[in-house]
PDB file of C-alpha atoms in Angstrom:
ATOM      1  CA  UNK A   1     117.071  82.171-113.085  1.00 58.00           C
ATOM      2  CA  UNK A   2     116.691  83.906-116.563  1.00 54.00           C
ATOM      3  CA  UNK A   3     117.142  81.822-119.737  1.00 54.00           C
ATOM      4  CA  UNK A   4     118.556  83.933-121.325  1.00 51.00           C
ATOM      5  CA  UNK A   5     120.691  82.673-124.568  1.00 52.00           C
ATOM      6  CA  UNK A   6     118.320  79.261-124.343  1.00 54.00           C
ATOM      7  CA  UNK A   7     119.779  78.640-128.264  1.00 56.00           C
ATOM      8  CA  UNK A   8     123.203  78.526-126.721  1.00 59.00           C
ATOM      9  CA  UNK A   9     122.455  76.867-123.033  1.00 85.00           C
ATOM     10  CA  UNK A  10     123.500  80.132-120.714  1.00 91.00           C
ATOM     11  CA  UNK A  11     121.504  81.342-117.734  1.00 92.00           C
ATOM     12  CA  UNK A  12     121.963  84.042-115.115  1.00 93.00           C
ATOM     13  CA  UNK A  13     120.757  85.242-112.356  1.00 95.00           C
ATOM     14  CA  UNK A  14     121.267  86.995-108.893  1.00 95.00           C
ATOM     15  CA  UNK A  15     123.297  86.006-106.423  1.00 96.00           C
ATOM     16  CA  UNK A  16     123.214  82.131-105.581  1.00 97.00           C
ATOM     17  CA  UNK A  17     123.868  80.308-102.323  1.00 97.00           C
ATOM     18  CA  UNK A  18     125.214  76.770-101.999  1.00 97.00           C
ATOM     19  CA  UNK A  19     121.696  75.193-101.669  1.00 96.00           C
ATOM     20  CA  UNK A  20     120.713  76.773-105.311  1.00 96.00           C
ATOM     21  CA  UNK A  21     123.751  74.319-106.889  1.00 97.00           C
ATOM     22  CA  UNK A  22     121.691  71.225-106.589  1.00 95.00           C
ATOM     23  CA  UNK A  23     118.495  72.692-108.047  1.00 94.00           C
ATOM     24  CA  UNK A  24     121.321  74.097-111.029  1.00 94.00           C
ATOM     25  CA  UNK A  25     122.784  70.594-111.396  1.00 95.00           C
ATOM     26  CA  UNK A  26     118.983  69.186-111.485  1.00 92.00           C
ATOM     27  CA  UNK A  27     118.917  71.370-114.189  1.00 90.00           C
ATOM     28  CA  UNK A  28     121.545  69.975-115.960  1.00 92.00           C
ATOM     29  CA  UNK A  29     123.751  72.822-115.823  1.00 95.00           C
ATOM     30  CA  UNK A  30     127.401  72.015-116.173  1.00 96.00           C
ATOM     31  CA  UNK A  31     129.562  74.890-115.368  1.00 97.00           C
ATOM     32  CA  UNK A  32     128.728  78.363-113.214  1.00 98.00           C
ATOM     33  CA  UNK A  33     130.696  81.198-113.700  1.00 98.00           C
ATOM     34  CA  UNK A  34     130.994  84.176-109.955  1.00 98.00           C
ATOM     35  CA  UNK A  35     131.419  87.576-110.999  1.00 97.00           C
ATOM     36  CA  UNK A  36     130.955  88.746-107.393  1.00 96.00           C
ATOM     37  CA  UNK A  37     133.582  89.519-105.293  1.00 96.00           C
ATOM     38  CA  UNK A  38     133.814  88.151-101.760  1.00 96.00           C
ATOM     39  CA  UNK A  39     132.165  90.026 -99.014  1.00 94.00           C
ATOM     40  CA  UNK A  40     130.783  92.397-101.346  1.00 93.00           C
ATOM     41  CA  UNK A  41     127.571  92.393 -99.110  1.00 93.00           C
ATOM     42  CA  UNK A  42     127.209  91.398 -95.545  1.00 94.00           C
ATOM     43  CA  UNK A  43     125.928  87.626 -95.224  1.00 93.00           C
ATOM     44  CA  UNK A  44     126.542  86.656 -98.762  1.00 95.00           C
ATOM     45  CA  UNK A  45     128.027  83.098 -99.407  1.00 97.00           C
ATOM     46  CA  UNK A  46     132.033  82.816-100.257  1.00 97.00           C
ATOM     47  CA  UNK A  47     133.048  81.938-103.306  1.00 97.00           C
ATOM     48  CA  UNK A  48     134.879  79.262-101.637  1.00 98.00           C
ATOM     49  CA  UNK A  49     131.237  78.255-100.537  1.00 98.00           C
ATOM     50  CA  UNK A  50     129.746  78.267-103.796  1.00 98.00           C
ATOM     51  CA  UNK A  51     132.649  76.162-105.666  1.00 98.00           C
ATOM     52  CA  UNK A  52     132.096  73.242-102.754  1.00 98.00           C
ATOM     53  CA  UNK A  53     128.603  72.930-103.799  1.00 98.00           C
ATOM     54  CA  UNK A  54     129.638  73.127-107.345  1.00 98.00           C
ATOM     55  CA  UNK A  55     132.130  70.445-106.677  1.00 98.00           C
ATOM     56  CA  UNK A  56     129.878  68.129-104.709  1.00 98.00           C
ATOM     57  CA  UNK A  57     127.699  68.161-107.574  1.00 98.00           C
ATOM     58  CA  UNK A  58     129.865  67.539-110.191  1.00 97.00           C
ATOM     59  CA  UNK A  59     129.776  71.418-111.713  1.00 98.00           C
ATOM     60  CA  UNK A  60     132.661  73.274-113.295  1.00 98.00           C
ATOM     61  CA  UNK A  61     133.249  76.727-110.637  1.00 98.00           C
ATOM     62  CA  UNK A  62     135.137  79.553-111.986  1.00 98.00           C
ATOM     63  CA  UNK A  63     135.240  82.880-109.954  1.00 98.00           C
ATOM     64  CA  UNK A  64     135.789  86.230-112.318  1.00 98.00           C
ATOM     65  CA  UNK A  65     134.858  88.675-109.779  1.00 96.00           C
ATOM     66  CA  UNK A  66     134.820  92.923-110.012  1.00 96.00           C
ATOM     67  CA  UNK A  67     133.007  95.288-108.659  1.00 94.00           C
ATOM     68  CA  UNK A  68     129.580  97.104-110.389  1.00 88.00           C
ATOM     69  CA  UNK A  69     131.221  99.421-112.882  1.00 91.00           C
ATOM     70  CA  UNK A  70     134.621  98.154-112.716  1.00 94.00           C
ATOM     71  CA  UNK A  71     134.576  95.364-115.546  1.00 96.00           C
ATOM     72  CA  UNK A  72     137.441  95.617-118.424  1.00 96.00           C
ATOM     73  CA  UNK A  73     138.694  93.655-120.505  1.00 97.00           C
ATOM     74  CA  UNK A  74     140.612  91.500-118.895  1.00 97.00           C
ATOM     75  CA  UNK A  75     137.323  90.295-116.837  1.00 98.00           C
ATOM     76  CA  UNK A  76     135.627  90.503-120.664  1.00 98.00           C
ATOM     77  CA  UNK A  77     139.013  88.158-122.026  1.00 98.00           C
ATOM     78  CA  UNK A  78     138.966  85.906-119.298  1.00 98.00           C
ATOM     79  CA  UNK A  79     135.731  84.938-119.558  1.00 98.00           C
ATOM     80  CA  UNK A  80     135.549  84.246-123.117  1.00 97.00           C
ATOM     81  CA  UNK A  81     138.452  82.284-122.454  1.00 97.00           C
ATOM     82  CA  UNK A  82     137.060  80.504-120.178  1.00 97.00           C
ATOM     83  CA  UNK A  83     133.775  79.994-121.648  1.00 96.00           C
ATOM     84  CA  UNK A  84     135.208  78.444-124.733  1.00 96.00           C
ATOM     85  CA  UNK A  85     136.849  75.096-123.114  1.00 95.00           C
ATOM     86  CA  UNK A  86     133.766  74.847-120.867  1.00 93.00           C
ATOM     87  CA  UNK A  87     130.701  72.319-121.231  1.00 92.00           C
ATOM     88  CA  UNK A  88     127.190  74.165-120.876  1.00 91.00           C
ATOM     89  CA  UNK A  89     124.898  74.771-120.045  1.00 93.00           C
ATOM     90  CA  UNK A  90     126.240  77.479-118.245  1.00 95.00           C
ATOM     91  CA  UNK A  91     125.082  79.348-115.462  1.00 96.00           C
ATOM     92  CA  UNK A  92     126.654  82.859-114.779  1.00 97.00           C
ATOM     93  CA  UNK A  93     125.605  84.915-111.710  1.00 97.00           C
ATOM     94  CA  UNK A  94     126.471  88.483-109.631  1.00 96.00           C
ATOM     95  CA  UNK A  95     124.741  90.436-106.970  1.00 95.00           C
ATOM     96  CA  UNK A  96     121.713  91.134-109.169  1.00 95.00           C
ATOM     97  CA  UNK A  97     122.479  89.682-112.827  1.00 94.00           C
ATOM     98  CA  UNK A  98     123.490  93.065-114.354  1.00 95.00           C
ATOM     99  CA  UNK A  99     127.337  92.206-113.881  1.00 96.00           C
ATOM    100  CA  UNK A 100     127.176  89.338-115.688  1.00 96.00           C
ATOM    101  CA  UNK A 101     124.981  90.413-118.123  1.00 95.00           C
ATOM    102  CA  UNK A 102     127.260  93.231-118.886  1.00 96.00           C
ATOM    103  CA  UNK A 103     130.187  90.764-119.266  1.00 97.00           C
ATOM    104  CA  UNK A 104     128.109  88.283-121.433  1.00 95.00           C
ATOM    105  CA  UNK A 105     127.427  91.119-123.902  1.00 96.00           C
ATOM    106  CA  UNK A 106     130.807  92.192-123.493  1.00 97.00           C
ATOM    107  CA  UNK A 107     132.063  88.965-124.651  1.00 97.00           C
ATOM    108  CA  UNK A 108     129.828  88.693-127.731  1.00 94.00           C
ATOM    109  CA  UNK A 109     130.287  91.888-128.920  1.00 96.00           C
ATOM    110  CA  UNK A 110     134.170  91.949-128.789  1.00 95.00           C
ATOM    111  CA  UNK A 111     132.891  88.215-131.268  1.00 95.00           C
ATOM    112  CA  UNK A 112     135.147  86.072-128.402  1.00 96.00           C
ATOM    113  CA  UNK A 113     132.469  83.496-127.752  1.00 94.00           C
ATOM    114  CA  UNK A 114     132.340  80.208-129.620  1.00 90.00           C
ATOM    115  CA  UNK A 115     128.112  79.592-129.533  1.00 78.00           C
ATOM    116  CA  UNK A 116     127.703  76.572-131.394  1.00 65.00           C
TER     117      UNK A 116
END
């Protein structure tokens, strides 16, 4: 996982499977955010998979999936959106991090984010 807003609780990474949520919760993380589309890559979990693991442990799951090179604003909007009535830390994750990087930056340079 890279720590990468620390000041402002948000972490990313690659792709996650459903036994990574508990070592996330033990981490106190509070809400992960998918920006990978289902079946994007052959044995990868479903997002279906993920948000169970979220729920068992007592994690907001929100799925804002497109493909590499395909984000817009809509996938920039919705996130913000969503990232604003969320508790963090936050954990956002893709195929290899670059998605959600992308979006993250996105987000904060359109000034949509509320870091307190």
């Amino acid at each position: 996982m890279n720590d990468i807003a620390p000041e402002f609780r948000i972490t990313l990474s690659g792709q996650i499977s459903p036994a990574d949520v508990e070592e996330l919760a033990c981490m106190g993380v509070k809400t992960v955010v998918n920006n990978r589309p289902d079946g994007e890559e052959a044995g990868q979990p479903t997002s279906a998979e993920i948000e169970q693991a979220c729920q068992a442990h007592g994690i907001v799951y929100q799925q804002i999936a497109f493909a590499g090179g395909m984000m817009d604003m809509n996938h920039v909007q919705a996130f913000a959106d969503f990232f604003n009535k969320t508790e963090r830390p936050l954990h956002i994750f893709c195929r290899t991090g670059n998605r959600s990087n992308n979006l993250l930056n996105a987000a904060r340079e359109q000034d949509l984010l509320d870091e307190e």
